[in-house]
Tab-separated table of C-alpha atoms in Angstrom:
chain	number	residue	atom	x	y	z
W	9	UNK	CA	34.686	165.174	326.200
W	10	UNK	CA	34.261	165.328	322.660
W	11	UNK	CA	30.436	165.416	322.524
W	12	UNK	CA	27.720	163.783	324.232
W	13	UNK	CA	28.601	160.235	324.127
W	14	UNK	CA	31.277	160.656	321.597
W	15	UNK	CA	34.612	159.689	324.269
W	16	UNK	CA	37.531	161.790	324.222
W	17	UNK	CA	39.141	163.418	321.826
W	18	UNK	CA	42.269	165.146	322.186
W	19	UNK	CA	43.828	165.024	325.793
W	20	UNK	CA	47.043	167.171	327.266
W	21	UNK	CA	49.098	164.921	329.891
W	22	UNK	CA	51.120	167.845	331.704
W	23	UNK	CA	54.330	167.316	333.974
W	24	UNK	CA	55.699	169.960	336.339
W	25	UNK	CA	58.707	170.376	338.900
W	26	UNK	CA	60.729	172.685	340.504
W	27	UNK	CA	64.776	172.240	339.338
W	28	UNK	CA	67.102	170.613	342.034
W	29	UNK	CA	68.946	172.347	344.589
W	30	UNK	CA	71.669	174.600	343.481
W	31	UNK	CA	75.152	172.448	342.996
W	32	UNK	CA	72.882	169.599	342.718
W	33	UNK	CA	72.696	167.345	339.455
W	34	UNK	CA	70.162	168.164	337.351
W	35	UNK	CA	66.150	166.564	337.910
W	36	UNK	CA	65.233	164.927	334.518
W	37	UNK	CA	61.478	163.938	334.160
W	38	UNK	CA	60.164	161.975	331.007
W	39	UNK	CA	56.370	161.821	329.796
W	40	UNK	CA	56.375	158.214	327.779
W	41	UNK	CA	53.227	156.785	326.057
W	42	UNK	CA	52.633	153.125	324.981
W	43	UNK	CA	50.420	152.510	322.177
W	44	UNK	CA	48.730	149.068	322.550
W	45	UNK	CA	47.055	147.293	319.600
W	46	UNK	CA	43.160	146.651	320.315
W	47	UNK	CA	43.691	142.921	319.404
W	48	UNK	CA	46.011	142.547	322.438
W	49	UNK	CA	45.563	145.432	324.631
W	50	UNK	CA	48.246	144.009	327.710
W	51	UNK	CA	50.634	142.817	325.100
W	52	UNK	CA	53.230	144.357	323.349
W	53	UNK	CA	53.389	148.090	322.562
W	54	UNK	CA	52.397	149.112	318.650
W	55	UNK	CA	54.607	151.764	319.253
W	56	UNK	CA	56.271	154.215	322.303
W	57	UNK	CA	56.430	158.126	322.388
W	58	UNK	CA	59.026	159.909	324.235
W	59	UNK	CA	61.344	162.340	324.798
W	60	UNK	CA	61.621	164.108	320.760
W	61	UNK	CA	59.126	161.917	319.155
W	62	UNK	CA	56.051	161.550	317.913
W	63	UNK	CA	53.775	158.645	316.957
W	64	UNK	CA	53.987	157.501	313.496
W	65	UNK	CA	50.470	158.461	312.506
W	66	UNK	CA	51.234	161.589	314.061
W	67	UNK	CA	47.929	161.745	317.105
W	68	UNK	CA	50.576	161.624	320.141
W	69	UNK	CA	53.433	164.222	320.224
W	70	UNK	CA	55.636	165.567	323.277
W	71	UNK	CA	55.601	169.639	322.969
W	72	UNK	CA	57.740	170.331	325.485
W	73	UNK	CA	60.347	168.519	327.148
W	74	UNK	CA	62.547	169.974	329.587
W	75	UNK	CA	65.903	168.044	331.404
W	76	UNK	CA	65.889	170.712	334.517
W	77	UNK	CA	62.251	171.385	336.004
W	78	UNK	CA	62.733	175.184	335.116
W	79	UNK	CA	60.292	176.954	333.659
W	80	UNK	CA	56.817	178.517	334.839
W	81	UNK	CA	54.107	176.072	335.670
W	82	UNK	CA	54.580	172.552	333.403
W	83	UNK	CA	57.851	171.784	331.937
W	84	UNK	CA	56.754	168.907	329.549
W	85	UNK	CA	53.535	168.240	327.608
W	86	UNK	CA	52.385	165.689	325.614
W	87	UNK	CA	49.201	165.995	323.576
W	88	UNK	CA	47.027	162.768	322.534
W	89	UNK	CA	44.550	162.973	319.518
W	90	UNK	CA	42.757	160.014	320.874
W	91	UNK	CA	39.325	161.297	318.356
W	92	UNK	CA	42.173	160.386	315.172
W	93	UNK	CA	44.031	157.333	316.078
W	94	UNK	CA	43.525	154.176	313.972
W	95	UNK	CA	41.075	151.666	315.354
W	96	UNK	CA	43.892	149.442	314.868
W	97	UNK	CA	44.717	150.886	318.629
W	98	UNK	CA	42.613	150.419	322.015
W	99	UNK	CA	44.492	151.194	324.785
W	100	UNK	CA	47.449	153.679	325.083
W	101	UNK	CA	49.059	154.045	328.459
W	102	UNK	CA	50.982	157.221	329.588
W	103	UNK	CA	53.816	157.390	332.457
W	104	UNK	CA	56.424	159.243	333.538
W	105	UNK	CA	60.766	158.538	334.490
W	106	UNK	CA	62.929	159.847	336.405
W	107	UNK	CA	66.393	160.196	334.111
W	108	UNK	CA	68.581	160.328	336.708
W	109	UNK	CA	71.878	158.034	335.860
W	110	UNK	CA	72.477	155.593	338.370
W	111	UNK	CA	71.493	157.841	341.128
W	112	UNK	CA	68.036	155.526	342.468
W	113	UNK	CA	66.634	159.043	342.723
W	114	UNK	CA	62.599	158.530	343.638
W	115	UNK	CA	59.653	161.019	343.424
W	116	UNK	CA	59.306	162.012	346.867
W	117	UNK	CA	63.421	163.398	346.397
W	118	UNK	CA	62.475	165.693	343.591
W	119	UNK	CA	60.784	168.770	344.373
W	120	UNK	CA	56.785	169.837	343.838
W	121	UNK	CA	56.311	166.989	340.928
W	122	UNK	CA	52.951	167.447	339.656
W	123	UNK	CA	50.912	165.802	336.874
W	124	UNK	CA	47.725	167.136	334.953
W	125	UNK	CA	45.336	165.385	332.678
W	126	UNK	CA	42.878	167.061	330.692
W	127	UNK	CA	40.488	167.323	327.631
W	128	UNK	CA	39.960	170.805	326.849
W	129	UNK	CA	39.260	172.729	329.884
W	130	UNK	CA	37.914	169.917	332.094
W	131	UNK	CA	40.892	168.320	334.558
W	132	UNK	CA	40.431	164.983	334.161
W	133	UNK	CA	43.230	163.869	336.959
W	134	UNK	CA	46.025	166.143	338.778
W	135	UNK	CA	48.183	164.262	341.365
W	136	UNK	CA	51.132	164.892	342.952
W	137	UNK	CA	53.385	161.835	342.973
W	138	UNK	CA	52.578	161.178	347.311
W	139	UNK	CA	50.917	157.906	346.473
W	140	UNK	CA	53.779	156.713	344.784
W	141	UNK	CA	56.744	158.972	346.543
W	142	UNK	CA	59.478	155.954	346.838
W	143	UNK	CA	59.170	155.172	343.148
W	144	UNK	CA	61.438	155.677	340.248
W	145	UNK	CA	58.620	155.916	337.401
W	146	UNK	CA	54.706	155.455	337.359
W	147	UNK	CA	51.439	155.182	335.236
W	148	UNK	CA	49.611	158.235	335.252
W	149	UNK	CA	46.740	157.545	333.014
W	150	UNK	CA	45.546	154.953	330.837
W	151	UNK	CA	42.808	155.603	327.567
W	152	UNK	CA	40.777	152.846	326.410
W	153	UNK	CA	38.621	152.242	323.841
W	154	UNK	CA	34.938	151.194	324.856
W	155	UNK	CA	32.973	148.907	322.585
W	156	UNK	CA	31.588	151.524	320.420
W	157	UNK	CA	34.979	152.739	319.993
W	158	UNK	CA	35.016	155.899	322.387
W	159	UNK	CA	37.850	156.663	324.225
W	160	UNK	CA	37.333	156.317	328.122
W	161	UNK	CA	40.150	157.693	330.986
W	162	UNK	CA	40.880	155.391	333.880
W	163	UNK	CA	43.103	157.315	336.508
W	164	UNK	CA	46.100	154.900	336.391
W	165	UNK	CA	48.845	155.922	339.002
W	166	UNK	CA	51.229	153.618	339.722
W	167	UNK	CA	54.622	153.555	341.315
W	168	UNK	CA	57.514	151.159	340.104
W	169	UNK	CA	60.278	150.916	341.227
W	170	UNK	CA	62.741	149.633	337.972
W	171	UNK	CA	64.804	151.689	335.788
W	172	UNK	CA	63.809	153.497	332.436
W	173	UNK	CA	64.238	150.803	329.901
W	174	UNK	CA	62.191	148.121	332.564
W	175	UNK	CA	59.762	150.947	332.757
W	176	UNK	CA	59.352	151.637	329.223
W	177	UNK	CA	58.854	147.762	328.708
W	178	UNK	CA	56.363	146.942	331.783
W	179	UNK	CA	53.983	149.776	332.125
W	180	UNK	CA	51.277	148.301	329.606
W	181	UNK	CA	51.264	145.171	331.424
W	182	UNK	CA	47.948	144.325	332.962
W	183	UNK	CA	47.533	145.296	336.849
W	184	UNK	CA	47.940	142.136	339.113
């Protein structure tokens, strides 16, 4: 938290895994945000982050990204300046892909995923991908903006099971 009532301000979404087995193709993991205007929150995204970009206004950016899982601890991070973002924007969702091309290769096949949320040194969420091990890409958190325009975290995992481009274009939907 920001302050006592004030929402959240700036949040890290943190991905980790361990690279695939030797002689193995390469494990590619993506950290994707859709921006949703607060007029229509479920509709169409304002604008995606991924992979090496930012948000236009600059408040979401993806400081590491790596294509192989090696590393110490997490191997991509995306920050979220949720306390600087336009109230044009009340809802941004955040997710992560698998990359892997035409393989069908699900969570529970890649080994120790992980993923963190936090806002400053409190853990807001850390899962482990179990609850959605036979799917190709999920929701891992979702921001939205209250009334008084703070920022609120709902713990948003969710497996589906489509390919990155579906992905990219369904995870803002609202839940059934």
């Amino acid at each position: 938290m920001s302050g006592i009532g004030k929402g959240l301000g700036t949040v890290e979404v943190a991905l980790r895994w361990d690279p695939s087995p030797l002689g193995s193709p390469a494990h590619d993991l993506d950290i994707v945000a859709g921006v949703y205007p607060a007029a229509d929150p479920c509709g169409p995204p304002a604008h995606w982050v991924y992979f090496d970009r930012r948000s236009p206004d600059g408040t979401i950016s993806l400081d590491r990204d790596s294509r192989t899982g090696q590393g110490l601890g997490y191997d991509e991070v995306m920050t979220l300046e949720l306390g600087r973002m336009s109230t044009e924007y009340g809802r941004v969702v955040v997710g992560v892909v698998i990359q892997q091309q035409g393989a069908g290769l699900v969570f529970g096949e890649v080994a120790a995923p992980g993923v963190r949320v936090r806002s400053g040194y409190t853990e807001l969420s850390n899962h482990d991908f179990t609850a959605v091990a036979d799917a190709r890409a999920a929701t891992v958190a979702e921001f939205v903006r209250d009334p008084s325009g703070a920022w609120e975290f709902l713990d948003a995992v969710r497996g589906f099971d489509l390919a990155p481009d579906a992905f990219i274009a369904a995870m803002g939907a609202a839940r059934a």
